[in-house]
Amino acid sequence: PESSIGSSQSNVKHTKKRKYQSSETLEPNLNSIRQNDCEVSYAPKQPQDKVVSFFSNMGETVKNFPEDVQIRVKREVFKIVNDAEELVYNNIVKDIKVESFE
């Protein structure tokens, strides 16, 4: 036969005593919470650069494309930006060279 030693469960319930704060101690806490909420909700928002916002939104759109399309889009966008960067650089260098001969 099976032994019942150690297999019985105790039906004793453990209760915790709750500590209640008086309304005098609760009120300052509620006021500080309300004040903190107001400070956070009314904090001025920094305007985001329009170009950064544009590319961020484009990224959100492109991330839903299949991976092969994402790769092509990134390549084409990189090429466009790189070409523009090169154009700006060449114009700056050209302007510097012209100024140095004057």
XYZ file of C-alpha atoms in Angstrom:
102
model
C 0.000 0.000 0.000
C 1.022 3.610 -0.645
C 2.289 5.725 2.175
C 0.360 8.893 2.940
C 3.222 10.535 4.794
C 3.976 13.972 3.356
C 1.203 13.786 0.809
C -1.484 15.533 2.805
C -2.143 19.172 1.957
C -2.650 21.839 4.532
C -5.894 23.794 4.451
C -4.467 26.634 6.513
C -4.926 29.990 4.768
C -2.392 32.705 5.252
C -3.846 36.166 5.403
C -2.005 39.427 5.073
C -3.030 42.475 6.976
C -3.484 45.485 4.738
C -2.144 48.809 5.766
C -4.464 51.646 4.922
C -3.227 55.178 4.664
C -5.231 57.926 6.202
C -6.852 60.415 3.849
C -4.327 62.986 5.081
C -1.427 60.972 3.669
C -3.267 59.986 0.494
C -4.203 63.513 -0.572
C -0.632 64.825 -1.070
C 0.212 61.693 -3.068
C -2.794 62.194 -5.355
C -1.916 65.840 -5.838
C 1.656 65.017 -6.800
C 0.437 62.369 -9.252
C -2.012 64.830 -10.813
C 0.701 67.476 -11.011
C 3.119 65.041 -12.677
C 0.446 64.007 -15.187
C -0.182 67.631 -16.099
C 3.507 68.332 -16.515
C 3.939 65.401 -18.856
C 0.824 66.000 -20.920
C 1.547 69.691 -21.430
C 5.239 69.373 -22.226
C 5.956 71.175 -25.513
C 6.639 68.886 -28.438
C 9.681 69.509 -30.571
C 8.781 69.987 -34.224
C 10.239 67.227 -36.351
C 12.189 68.119 -39.453
C 9.992 67.653 -42.541
C 12.650 65.723 -44.445
C 13.285 63.347 -41.539
C 9.540 62.856 -41.126
C 9.161 62.152 -44.858
C 11.852 59.461 -44.885
C 10.537 57.960 -41.670
C 7.081 57.643 -43.211
C 8.570 56.212 -46.396
C 10.370 53.626 -44.277
C 7.096 52.641 -42.623
C 5.592 52.089 -46.072
C 8.562 50.215 -47.536
C 8.878 47.839 -44.576
C 5.550 46.288 -45.624
C 6.883 45.368 -49.078
C 8.378 41.966 -49.872
C 12.088 41.808 -49.080
C 13.217 41.824 -52.726
C 11.198 44.992 -53.385
C 12.610 46.587 -50.220
C 16.138 45.948 -51.495
C 15.376 47.545 -54.877
C 13.695 50.572 -53.291
C 16.618 51.110 -50.906
C 19.083 50.841 -53.790
C 17.180 53.388 -55.906
C 16.700 55.837 -53.024
C 20.388 55.519 -52.137
C 21.331 56.219 -55.758
C 19.121 59.330 -55.905
C 20.469 60.701 -52.616
C 24.063 59.848 -53.545
C 23.711 61.574 -56.943
C 22.267 64.686 -55.257
C 25.067 64.656 -52.690
C 27.657 64.431 -55.464
C 25.985 67.281 -57.365
C 26.019 69.527 -54.287
C 29.648 68.646 -53.555
C 30.730 69.359 -57.150
C 28.948 72.729 -57.129
C 30.654 73.692 -53.873
C 34.068 72.662 -55.181
C 33.432 74.504 -58.464
C 32.427 77.671 -56.567
C 35.549 77.464 -54.408
C 37.787 77.075 -57.465
C 36.121 80.041 -59.224
C 36.513 82.228 -56.134
C 40.188 81.346 -55.788
C 40.925 82.563 -59.340
C 39.188 85.919 -58.889
